[in-house]
Every structure is written in structure tokens, then in C-alpha cells.
Short mmCIF file of C-alpha atoms and ligand atoms in Angstrom, two decimals:
data_model
loop_
_atom_site.label_atom_id
_atom_site.label_comp_id
_atom_site.label_asym_id
_atom_site.label_seq_id
_atom_site.Cartn_x
_atom_site.Cartn_y
_atom_site.Cartn_z
CA UNK A 1 103.85 126.68 113.43
CA UNK A 2 107.35 127.22 114.08
CA UNK A 3 110.38 124.87 113.03
CA UNK A 4 114.11 124.94 113.32
CA UNK A 5 116.21 123.19 111.06
CA UNK A 6 119.67 123.79 109.51
CA UNK A 7 120.00 124.96 105.91
CA UNK A 8 123.35 125.33 104.30
CA UNK A 9 125.42 125.23 107.52
CA UNK A 10 123.06 127.86 109.09
CA UNK A 11 120.39 127.41 111.78
CA UNK A 12 117.23 128.67 110.94
CA UNK A 13 113.99 128.81 112.99
CA UNK A 14 110.80 129.77 110.65
CA UNK A 15 107.47 130.40 110.94
CA UNK A 16 105.21 128.10 108.51
CA UNK A 17 101.91 126.09 108.02
CA UNK A 18 102.60 122.72 108.78
CA UNK A 19 101.75 121.24 105.37
CA UNK A 20 103.63 123.88 103.30
CA UNK A 21 106.06 122.36 101.30
CA UNK A 22 109.60 122.23 101.97
CA UNK A 23 110.17 123.44 98.15
CA UNK A 24 107.85 127.00 98.66
CA UNK A 25 109.59 127.07 102.58
CA UNK A 26 113.22 127.30 100.80
CA UNK A 27 112.06 129.29 97.84
CA UNK A 28 109.88 131.92 99.28
CA UNK A 29 110.52 131.78 103.11
CA UNK A 30 114.43 131.58 102.65
CA UNK A 31 114.56 133.14 99.32
CA UNK A 32 116.66 130.15 98.08
CA UNK A 33 115.44 129.97 94.46
CA UNK A 34 117.80 127.23 93.34
CA UNK A 35 115.29 124.88 94.16
CA UNK A 36 113.01 125.34 91.40
CA UNK A 37 109.16 124.24 90.81
CA UNK A 38 108.67 122.10 87.91
CA UNK A 39 105.86 119.01 87.93
CA UNK A 40 104.97 119.25 91.64
CA UNK A 41 104.63 115.60 91.78
CA UNK A 42 107.81 113.91 92.41
CA UNK A 43 108.70 113.19 88.56
CA UNK A 44 111.09 115.76 87.33
CA UNK A 45 113.66 116.27 90.08
CA UNK A 46 114.22 119.98 89.29
CA UNK A 47 113.30 120.61 93.11
CA UNK A 48 115.82 118.35 94.82
CA UNK A 49 117.62 119.24 97.70
CA UNK A 50 119.85 116.78 100.28
CA UNK A 51 118.11 116.56 103.33
CA UNK A 52 119.78 114.47 106.19
CA UNK A 53 121.90 112.87 103.86
CA UNK A 54 119.59 111.77 101.27
CA UNK A 55 118.47 113.10 98.06
CA UNK A 56 114.90 114.63 98.19
CA UNK A 57 112.16 115.93 95.99
CA UNK A 58 111.21 119.31 98.02
CA UNK A 59 107.89 119.31 96.77
CA UNK A 60 106.74 116.35 98.28
CA UNK A 61 108.17 116.96 102.37
CA UNK A 62 106.08 118.96 104.32
CA UNK A 63 107.15 121.49 106.38
CA UNK A 64 106.37 119.63 109.41
CA UNK A 65 108.49 116.78 108.73
CA UNK A 66 111.86 119.06 108.14
CA UNK A 67 112.12 120.05 112.20
CA UNK A 68 115.71 119.35 113.12
CA UNK A 69 116.74 118.22 109.47
CA UNK A 70 120.03 119.32 108.16
CA UNK A 71 119.19 120.70 104.43
CA UNK A 72 121.56 121.38 101.40
CA UNK A 73 120.44 123.26 98.24
CA UNK A 74 122.57 124.25 95.63
CA UNK A 75 123.41 127.36 97.07
CA UNK A 76 125.34 125.68 99.73
CA UNK A 77 127.58 124.55 97.20
CA UNK A 78 128.98 127.39 95.80
CA UNK A 79 128.48 130.34 93.72
CA UNK A 80 129.38 131.89 90.66
CA UNK A 81 132.46 133.59 92.39
CA UNK A 82 133.24 130.04 94.43
CA UNK A 83 131.82 127.28 92.33
CA UNK A 84 132.24 123.78 94.07
CA UNK A 85 134.45 121.49 91.83
CA UNK A 86 131.01 119.68 90.62
CA UNK A 87 129.74 122.88 89.35
CA UNK A 88 132.64 123.60 87.39
CA UNK A 89 132.74 120.59 86.24
CA UNK A 90 129.32 121.07 84.75
CA UNK A 91 130.04 124.56 83.26
CA UNK A 92 133.41 122.89 81.65
CA UNK A 93 131.66 120.19 80.04
CA UNK A 94 128.88 122.24 78.42
CA UNK A 95 126.01 120.35 80.71
CA UNK A 96 124.33 123.75 81.67
CA UNK A 97 122.02 125.03 78.49
CA UNK A 98 118.72 126.88 79.90
CA UNK A 99 119.64 125.81 83.60
CA UNK A 100 116.62 124.99 84.90
CA UNK A 101 117.25 121.48 85.61
CA UNK A 102 120.95 122.14 87.00
CA UNK A 103 120.61 122.81 90.68
CA UNK A 104 118.44 119.51 90.69
CA UNK A 105 121.10 117.51 88.88
CA UNK A 106 124.13 118.27 90.69
CA UNK A 107 122.85 117.66 94.03
CA UNK A 108 121.69 114.10 92.48
CA UNK A 109 124.98 113.91 91.42
CA UNK A 110 126.45 115.16 94.51
CA UNK A 111 124.41 112.61 96.76
CA UNK A 112 125.70 110.02 94.30
CA UNK A 113 129.25 110.61 94.87
CA UNK A 114 128.85 111.03 98.31
CA UNK A 115 128.33 107.24 98.51
CA UNK A 116 130.08 106.25 95.12
CA UNK A 117 133.28 107.91 94.34
CA UNK A 118 133.82 106.70 91.05
CA UNK A 119 130.74 105.38 89.56
CA UNK A 120 129.90 103.93 86.53
CA UNK A 121 127.86 105.17 83.73
CA UNK A 122 125.28 103.23 84.62
CA UNK A 123 125.18 104.04 88.31
CA UNK A 124 125.57 107.58 87.17
CA UNK A 125 122.20 107.32 85.02
CA UNK A 126 120.57 105.44 87.93
CA UNK A 127 121.52 108.08 90.61
CA UNK A 128 120.00 111.06 88.26
CA UNK A 129 117.15 108.89 86.60
CA UNK A 130 114.64 111.05 88.34
CA UNK A 131 115.99 114.33 86.75
CA UNK A 132 114.85 115.35 83.56
CA UNK A 133 116.51 117.67 81.45
CA UNK A 134 114.92 119.02 77.97
CA UNK A 135 117.85 120.48 76.62
CA UNK A 136 121.16 118.58 76.83
CA UNK A 137 120.62 115.41 76.20
CA UNK A 138 122.15 114.34 79.06
CA UNK A 139 125.28 112.98 77.82
CA UNK A 140 126.98 116.16 78.72
CA UNK A 141 125.63 115.87 81.95
CA UNK A 142 126.99 112.18 82.54
CA UNK A 143 130.41 113.55 81.19
CA UNK A 144 130.54 116.27 84.04
CA UNK A 145 129.89 113.64 86.78
CA UNK A 146 132.33 111.59 85.34
CA UNK A 147 134.83 114.47 85.28
CA UNK A 148 134.31 115.74 88.84
CA UNK A 149 134.68 112.13 89.73
CA UNK A 150 138.00 111.41 87.87
CA UNK A 151 139.09 114.75 89.11
CA UNK A 152 138.64 112.99 92.64
CA UNK A 153 135.72 115.42 93.67
CA UNK A 154 135.21 113.67 97.08
CA UNK A 155 132.41 115.79 98.94
CA UNK A 156 132.15 115.60 102.77
CA UNK A 157 129.15 113.47 103.86
CA UNK A 158 125.72 115.56 104.36
CA UNK A 159 124.98 115.99 107.34
CA UNK A 160 122.06 113.74 109.24
CA UNK A 161 120.15 115.86 111.30
CA UNK A 162 117.68 114.63 113.90
CA UNK A 163 113.90 114.72 114.49
CA UNK A 164 112.74 117.92 116.27
CA UNK A 165 109.07 118.23 116.55
CA UNK A 166 107.67 121.51 115.26
CA UNK A 167 106.33 124.15 117.81
CA UNK A 168 102.39 124.15 116.60
CA UNK A 169 100.56 127.26 117.76
CA UNK A 170 97.70 126.44 119.85
CA UNK A 171 95.04 126.11 116.94
CA UNK A 172 97.15 123.85 115.10
CA UNK A 173 97.80 121.60 118.33
CA UNK A 174 94.06 120.29 117.78
CA UNK A 175 94.90 118.86 114.34
CA UNK A 176 98.53 118.79 114.05
CA UNK A 177 100.51 115.55 115.88
CA UNK A 178 104.03 114.45 116.18
CA UNK A 179 103.88 111.38 118.46
CA UNK A 180 106.69 109.52 119.66
CA UNK A 181 105.58 106.09 119.97
CA UNK A 182 102.89 103.85 118.14
CA UNK A 183 100.78 103.62 121.13
CA UNK A 184 100.44 107.49 121.50
CA UNK A 185 99.50 107.72 118.10
CA UNK A 186 97.05 105.28 118.17
CA UNK A 187 95.63 106.72 121.70
CA UNK A 188 95.50 110.37 119.19
CA UNK A 189 93.79 108.46 116.57
CA UNK A 190 91.18 106.92 118.77
CA UNK A 191 89.53 110.05 119.52
CA UNK A 192 90.40 111.94 116.24
CA UNK A 193 89.96 109.02 113.71
CA UNK A 194 89.47 111.57 111.06
CA UNK A 195 92.97 112.69 110.84
CA UNK A 196 95.13 111.79 107.72
CA UNK A 197 98.17 109.60 108.36
CA UNK A 198 101.55 110.71 107.47
CA UNK A 199 104.35 108.11 105.92
CA UNK A 200 107.06 109.21 103.45
CA UNK A 201 104.42 112.27 102.35
CA UNK A 202 105.19 111.30 98.75
CA UNK A 203 101.32 111.38 98.32
CA UNK A 204 100.20 113.94 100.37
CA UNK A 205 101.96 117.03 98.32
CA UNK A 206 100.73 115.73 95.04
CA UNK A 207 96.92 114.99 96.11
CA UNK A 208 96.83 118.32 97.84
CA UNK A 209 98.41 120.06 94.60
CA UNK A 210 95.93 118.20 92.19
CA UNK A 211 92.96 119.02 94.59
CA UNK A 212 92.05 115.25 95.67
CA UNK A 213 93.33 115.83 99.38
CA UNK A 214 92.65 118.36 101.91
CA UNK A 215 93.61 117.22 105.14
CA UNK A 216 92.03 118.92 107.78
CA UNK A 217 94.63 117.25 110.13
CA UNK A 218 97.42 115.03 110.07
CA UNK A 219 99.50 112.50 112.46
CA UNK A 220 103.05 112.26 111.56
CA UNK A 221 103.38 108.73 111.63
CA UNK A 222 106.78 108.39 109.46
CA UNK A 223 109.29 108.27 112.51
CA UNK A 224 107.78 105.62 114.69
CA UNK A 225 110.19 103.40 116.07
CA UNK A 226 107.82 100.59 116.02
CA UNK A 227 107.19 101.26 112.24
CA UNK A 228 110.24 101.12 111.25
CA UNK A 229 111.83 97.69 112.53
CA UNK A 230 113.16 95.11 109.78
CA UNK A 231 114.33 91.89 111.35
CA UNK A 232 113.76 88.29 111.04
CA UNK A 233 111.93 86.75 113.49
CA UNK A 234 112.26 83.61 115.25
CA UNK A 235 109.12 82.11 113.52
CA UNK A 236 111.11 82.24 109.95
CA UNK A 237 109.16 85.73 109.26
CA UNK A 238 110.58 88.98 108.20
CA UNK A 239 108.89 91.88 110.00
CA UNK A 240 109.00 94.86 107.77
CA UNK A 241 107.81 97.94 109.69
CA UNK A 242 105.13 99.68 107.82
CA UNK A 243 107.36 103.02 107.45
CA UNK A 244 110.56 101.54 106.21
CA UNK A 245 111.07 103.24 103.25
CA UNK A 246 111.88 101.52 99.72
CA UNK A 247 115.81 102.86 100.15
CA UNK A 248 115.67 101.11 102.95
CA UNK A 249 114.48 97.59 101.94
CA UNK A 250 117.03 98.26 98.98
CA UNK A 251 119.71 98.30 101.44
CA UNK A 252 118.54 95.60 103.63
CA UNK A 253 120.80 92.74 103.00
CA UNK A 254 117.98 90.39 104.44
CA UNK A 255 115.06 91.57 101.67
CA UNK A 256 118.21 91.23 98.97
CA UNK A 257 119.11 87.65 99.76
CA UNK A 258 115.64 86.51 100.77
CA UNK A 259 113.22 88.31 99.06
CA UNK A 260 114.39 89.40 95.50
CA UNK A 261 111.16 90.00 93.77
CA UNK A 262 110.58 92.76 96.76
CA UNK A 263 113.67 94.33 95.95
CA UNK A 264 113.51 94.44 92.26
CA UNK A 265 109.63 96.34 93.32
CA UNK A 266 111.60 98.70 95.46
CA UNK A 267 114.25 99.23 92.95
CA UNK A 268 111.74 99.93 90.22
CA UNK A 269 108.78 101.75 91.71
CA UNK A 270 110.84 105.28 91.24
CA UNK A 271 113.64 107.58 91.11
CA UNK A 272 116.10 107.39 94.17
CA UNK A 273 114.73 110.78 95.64
CA UNK A 274 111.19 109.34 95.95
CA UNK A 275 112.30 105.89 96.77
CA UNK A 276 113.96 107.79 99.98
CA UNK A 277 110.98 108.84 101.10
CA UNK A 278 108.02 106.36 100.14
CA UNK A 279 107.56 103.91 102.17
CA UNK A 280 106.33 100.07 102.08
CA UNK A 281 103.03 100.53 104.22
CA UNK A 282 102.25 103.66 101.95
CA UNK A 283 102.67 101.87 98.94
CA UNK A 284 100.13 99.37 100.15
CA UNK A 285 97.78 101.66 101.68
CA UNK A 286 97.47 103.86 98.41
CA UNK A 287 95.68 100.93 97.20
CA UNK A 288 96.40 101.62 93.51
CA UNK A 289 96.29 99.33 90.77
CA UNK A 290 99.88 100.64 89.70
CA UNK A 291 101.73 100.45 92.75
CA UNK A 292 104.51 97.89 92.61
CA UNK A 293 105.65 96.76 95.93
CA UNK A 294 101.85 95.07 96.52
CA UNK A 295 102.09 92.91 93.51
CA UNK A 296 105.50 91.79 94.97
CA UNK A 297 103.72 91.33 98.44
CA UNK A 298 100.69 89.37 97.10
CA UNK A 299 103.00 86.59 95.00
CA UNK A 300 105.22 86.15 98.35
CA UNK A 301 102.58 85.46 100.60
CA UNK A 302 102.53 88.77 102.79
CA UNK A 303 100.23 89.39 105.74
CA UNK A 304 99.80 92.57 107.21
CA UNK A 305 99.41 93.72 111.36
CA UNK A 306 96.92 96.33 111.70
CA UNK A 307 96.87 98.22 115.24
CA UNK A 308 94.19 100.11 116.85
CA UNK A 309 93.97 101.09 120.45
CA UNK A 310 93.96 97.94 122.52
CA UNK A 311 93.59 95.66 119.26
CA UNK A 312 95.78 93.92 116.63
CA UNK A 313 94.50 92.29 113.43
CA UNK A 314 96.32 89.97 110.92
CA UNK A 315 95.06 90.05 107.48
CA UNK A 316 96.39 88.59 104.34
CA UNK A 317 97.79 90.97 101.77
CA UNK A 318 95.61 90.02 98.94
CA UNK A 319 92.35 91.01 101.38
CA UNK A 320 93.64 94.23 102.28
CA UNK A 321 93.12 96.20 99.24
CA UNK A 322 89.39 96.58 98.90
CA UNK A 323 89.12 98.87 96.07
CA UNK A 324 90.73 101.78 94.21
CA UNK A 325 92.07 103.94 97.01
CA UNK A 326 90.21 101.96 99.29
CA UNK A 327 92.58 99.84 101.94
CA UNK A 328 90.73 97.79 104.64
CA UNK A 329 91.52 100.34 107.50
CA UNK A 330 89.02 100.56 109.91
CA UNK A 331 88.90 103.98 111.56
CA UNK A 332 91.72 104.40 114.43
CA UNK A 333 93.50 101.53 112.44
CA UNK A 334 97.38 101.50 111.28
CA UNK A 335 98.79 99.24 109.22
CA UNK A 336 102.05 98.55 111.56
CA UNK A 337 103.92 95.81 109.81
CA UNK A 338 104.21 93.71 107.06
CA UNK A 339 105.05 89.87 107.86
CA UNK A 340 106.66 88.03 105.10
CA UNK A 341 107.25 84.21 105.37
CA UNK A 342 110.96 83.50 104.66
CA UNK A 343 111.06 81.37 101.58
CA UNK A 344 112.33 77.51 101.78
CA UNK A 345 115.16 76.18 99.89
CA UNK A 346 114.71 75.72 96.12
CA UNK A 347 111.79 78.58 96.06
CA UNK A 348 112.36 81.10 93.26
CA UNK A 349 110.79 84.35 92.73
CA UNK A 350 110.36 87.25 90.49
CA UNK A 351 109.20 90.99 89.73
CA UNK A 352 109.16 92.38 86.82
CA UNK A 353 107.81 96.02 85.59
CA UNK A 354 107.30 97.68 82.23
CA UNK A 355 106.63 101.21 81.73
CA UNK A 356 107.38 104.30 79.73
CA UNK A 357 110.50 105.34 81.77
CA UNK A 358 112.41 103.55 83.88
CA UNK A 359 112.25 106.07 86.83
CA UNK A 360 108.62 106.86 86.12
CA UNK A 361 106.48 105.90 89.16
CA UNK A 362 103.44 104.10 87.15
CA UNK A 363 103.97 101.12 85.59
CA UNK A 364 102.19 99.61 82.85
CA UNK A 365 102.43 95.85 83.54
CA UNK A 366 104.08 94.49 86.27
CA UNK A 367 103.69 90.82 87.45
CA UNK A 368 105.06 89.02 90.49
CA UNK A 369 105.67 85.06 90.64
CA UNK A 370 107.00 82.70 93.12
CA UNK A 371 106.99 79.03 93.12
CA UNK A 372 108.38 76.26 95.19
CA UNK A 373 109.88 73.26 93.45
CA UNK A 374 110.81 69.80 93.92
CA UNK A 375 112.60 67.56 91.31
CA UNK A 376 111.36 69.54 88.54
CA UNK A 377 108.16 69.80 89.46
CA UNK A 378 106.54 72.93 90.83
CA UNK A 379 104.39 72.23 94.50
CA UNK A 380 103.49 75.74 94.94
CA UNK A 381 102.77 78.71 93.07
CA UNK A 382 101.60 82.56 93.80
CA UNK A 383 101.31 85.07 91.32
CA UNK A 384 100.43 89.02 91.43
CA UNK A 385 99.84 91.49 88.84
CA UNK A 386 99.79 95.17 88.58
CA UNK A 387 98.54 97.96 86.44
CA UNK A 388 95.34 95.56 85.03
CA UNK A 389 92.60 96.90 87.14
CA UNK A 390 91.89 99.59 89.62
CA UNK A 391 93.85 97.47 92.45
CA UNK A 392 96.90 94.62 92.16
CA UNK A 393 95.24 91.51 91.50
CA UNK A 394 96.50 88.06 92.43
CA UNK A 395 95.85 85.33 90.06
CA UNK A 396 94.30 82.32 91.07
CA UNK A 397 93.81 80.48 87.80
CA UNK A 398 97.47 80.74 86.82
CA UNK A 399 98.58 79.57 90.58
CA UNK A 400 96.58 76.54 89.78
CA UNK A 401 97.80 76.01 86.41
CA UNK A 402 101.06 75.79 87.46
CA UNK A 403 101.05 74.11 90.49
CA UNK A 404 101.52 70.33 90.50
CA UNK A 405 103.30 70.52 86.79
CA UNK A 406 106.59 69.38 86.07
CA UNK A 407 108.65 72.55 84.68
CA UNK A 408 109.08 72.44 80.57
CA UNK A 409 108.03 73.87 77.20
CA UNK A 410 104.16 72.60 77.76
CA UNK A 411 103.80 73.96 81.33
CA UNK A 412 105.11 77.47 80.00
CA UNK A 413 102.73 77.34 77.25
CA UNK A 414 100.06 76.57 79.06
CA UNK A 415 101.00 79.42 81.79
CA UNK A 416 101.34 81.79 79.07
CA UNK A 417 97.85 81.30 77.73
CA UNK A 418 96.51 81.29 81.05
CA UNK A 419 97.68 84.50 82.16
CA UNK A 420 96.70 86.25 78.91
CA UNK A 421 93.06 84.98 79.24
CA UNK A 422 92.91 85.56 83.32
CA UNK A 423 93.88 89.43 83.39
CA UNK A 424 91.09 91.64 82.07
CA UNK A 425 92.82 95.02 81.71
CA UNK A 426 90.71 98.17 80.68
CA UNK A 427 93.22 99.90 78.85
CA UNK A 428 95.42 98.92 75.82
CA UNK A 429 94.47 95.04 76.11
CA UNK A 430 96.16 93.27 74.01
CA UNK A 431 99.60 95.02 74.71
CA UNK A 432 98.94 94.29 78.37
CA UNK A 433 97.92 90.62 77.93
CA UNK A 434 100.98 90.03 75.65
CA UNK A 435 103.83 91.70 77.82
CA UNK A 436 102.26 89.88 80.99
CA UNK A 437 102.69 86.38 78.74
CA UNK A 438 105.90 87.10 77.80
CA UNK A 439 107.26 87.71 81.70
CA UNK A 440 105.74 84.37 82.70
CA UNK A 441 107.37 82.84 79.85
CA UNK A 442 110.49 84.79 80.88
CA UNK A 443 110.27 83.54 84.59
CA UNK A 444 109.55 79.87 83.74
CA UNK A 445 112.61 79.59 81.24
CA UNK A 446 115.00 80.96 83.83
CA UNK A 447 114.10 77.96 85.91
FE1 FES B 501 108.91 117.76 89.98
FE2 FES B 501 109.32 118.54 92.35
S1 FES B 501 108.80 119.85 91.20
S2 FES B 501 109.99 116.58 91.37
FE1 FES B 502 117.71 123.21 80.20
FE2 FES B 502 118.40 120.79 81.56
S1 FES B 502 119.70 122.28 80.72
S2 FES B 502 116.56 121.39 80.75
#
């Protein structure tokens, strides 16, 4: 396959394989060795580059999605003889020890400073939360970012690029597709239902590396306009296209105002470089017990629109996940949209997550709660939990226990007891039950 993209301002055309990682393409194909490999699965940030104005982990981007992109690597900022002011600030503040994490750190800092010229310490920590350093203890790095910002560092906005389909070789044309509309994608799948759907790509790279996935062919659906919608419908439903990314959810005023539980789940599901690629549909279709967004969607009463050639199905979110990594998708079917009923006035919702590291993808405990109230009485309740079993679960006993009861200490105590009895985590049950109960108490006391 041949792709053309822009790297550090130069247009490049390269021959590669469709699922070669951008990381390998940059390092081995273009000799840009500043982009490193650490974990290979989105946890360390040493492979971070800026692609179309967003920080991404190059280990999670298949080459076939880089056509037409504008990519900035550390080599594009400056070198030893002409360092960028941000690079200079890292040196002057002693933020570089072994240097392995430094290119990714600097690019994460640059992505932040493009958006927020004078970040607070908290904003800097969040922006760099997906980048691990084993030498500096981070404080020198935060000081370097602060120094660059205080000195007036104002990077020009990174290029946004445009989507350009690769030129597939004749043999690849049978197996790799970049359709331009949902109907075209459904036509392809109707005759080739075995193909793997490629969205944000945050699972495919790590799954291939771990040997869990050997795709025979791929349909890239990440840029289909029908899967990128995010709008409020006249019937008081929010429509979210399956390929809307976690970052786009967070940037949406509709999501922020109407669905704070979903906003929180998107914000806490991973570090910025992963959120910039991971999609809501991908998180649902991964059908993993540790996925965050499905937990919020269970509590918010989401339903899912599944499309296949000439057919549409609407499935409640709690029926979609049939088992671990088993979404209810029939051959030739695509999850197209997530539909969320706009909550009435007086309702309340929350999503809580506890894990070992704020930016780590996997939670240890997650709980989402939604209630409708009338004069201090709970008239409807939905609840979901994650990381308790192979799939996210809805909590019907807790919902029944809360519905119709007045808010107050007795109801809170009943709810805490009920969720602890209802959950049946396989690992660390005492810890997980205790935390889940505490989170329910926190929510009810906040009301
Ligand atoms: Fe660790 Fe890419 S190598 S995030
Ligand atoms: Fe060594 Fe960060 S400077 S890992």
C-alpha cells in the first residue's frame, strides 16, 4: 500500500502494509527515532506524536489511517543546534535524565500549550498523565512546562491535515477498505462479513501485538460522516455516532450539560492521547467488564442503533453486551449510533471510577447512578457497575431498592447494603464491594 502524508512539514509518500503501526513507519520507514516504543499498548506515551493537531500514541495508529495526515514528531520541533523554546526549558529545568520519555513528554506539553497558553499545574498534570517517566519524579518536567509557558511560548497550531485514502495493492484491495459512507461500508460487509471493523484503532494495535487478533482484512469506519454525528433530536434524544471519540464527547456542551456521568466516564477512561482516538462505539463493542463508557450508558438508559444492509435494529444497551468480548453484533452489522434520552429536570447522575492510576485505562471499580426525584422521593433509578465481572452489569436490585423511597440516611444505608450484596466480583471481593458501597453513599448524600 502507498500512503502520502506530511511529516514535520514535508510531504512524504511511503510504501507500507495497511496495519503497520505509525510508530514503526516513523522509526523504520522514515528513520525518525525520536518516537520510541515502550509498552506498545497506549500506557506509557513514549511514542506520542501530534497527528492532525491532536496528541496520539503512534503505537495505536495503523498506517492505513495516516493517509493525508499532518504529523509532528520531536524532530520537527528542533535539534541540538536549534532547540525549540520548550526543548530548551526541559534542559534548563533539569527535566531530562535518561531522556527516553522526553520526546513524548515534550509533544504532550506542546499539545497542551497549543490549547492552553498558561496552564495551571493541574492542567499540566492531566495533559501529561499518559506519559510515564521513571527518572525525574515529574516535578522538573512540570517546572519545564511552566517555564516555557511563563516565558511566553506560543506554538503555532499544528496542521489539521485531511483524510486521504491509501492506494492499496491489487492483493490488498480484496481485504482492506476505506469506504466513504455508511451504506458503502454495509455493502462491503454484506459480502465480506468476516472483515474486522476499524474505528479509533486503540484496541487493534495492542491486540495484534499480544497475538489476540490477526485480522484477515479491515474496513476503516472511523471517518464515516454518519458515525460522527453528535446532535439533539426533536424527540429529546441525544444521537451520538459510534465513532465519536472520548475527547469529542468531552468537548461537546450537550454532553457536558445533559450527561455529566458520560462526560466523567470519557474523562476518566484514559489519558489524552488515547481519548483522542478511542470511540464510544469501540468502547461498547470491546464488551469488556473494565470498559468505562458502557457503565455510564447503562445508568443513562441508552439504546443502540445497529445497521446492516437494508435493516436497522434498536437494542437497549444492557442487552447489547452478551459476554466478555461478545457484543450483540450479527454478521454484516455495524453499531451506528448511541441514543440517549434527555434527562428530565430534577434528575441526578454520576459516574465514579477507582483504579491504580488516574490515566490508566483499566478501572478496579466503576459505578454509575441515575435517579429522578420528586419532592425528595426517588421515583426512578438506574445503576451500572464495571470491573465486577467479565462484562459491565446493570444493578436491578439496587434500582428496585431505591425506587419509591425518600432520600435520607435510611435509604442510603439500604442502598449501600444492597449494592454490596448484589455485586459478586471474582477478584478482591471485599475491597470492591466496600468501595462500590462507599460510592453509592457518596452519590446519595450529594443529593
Ligand atoms: Fe507506550 Fe505507545 S509505546 S503508549
Ligand atoms: Fe528517564 Fe523520563 S527521563 S524516563
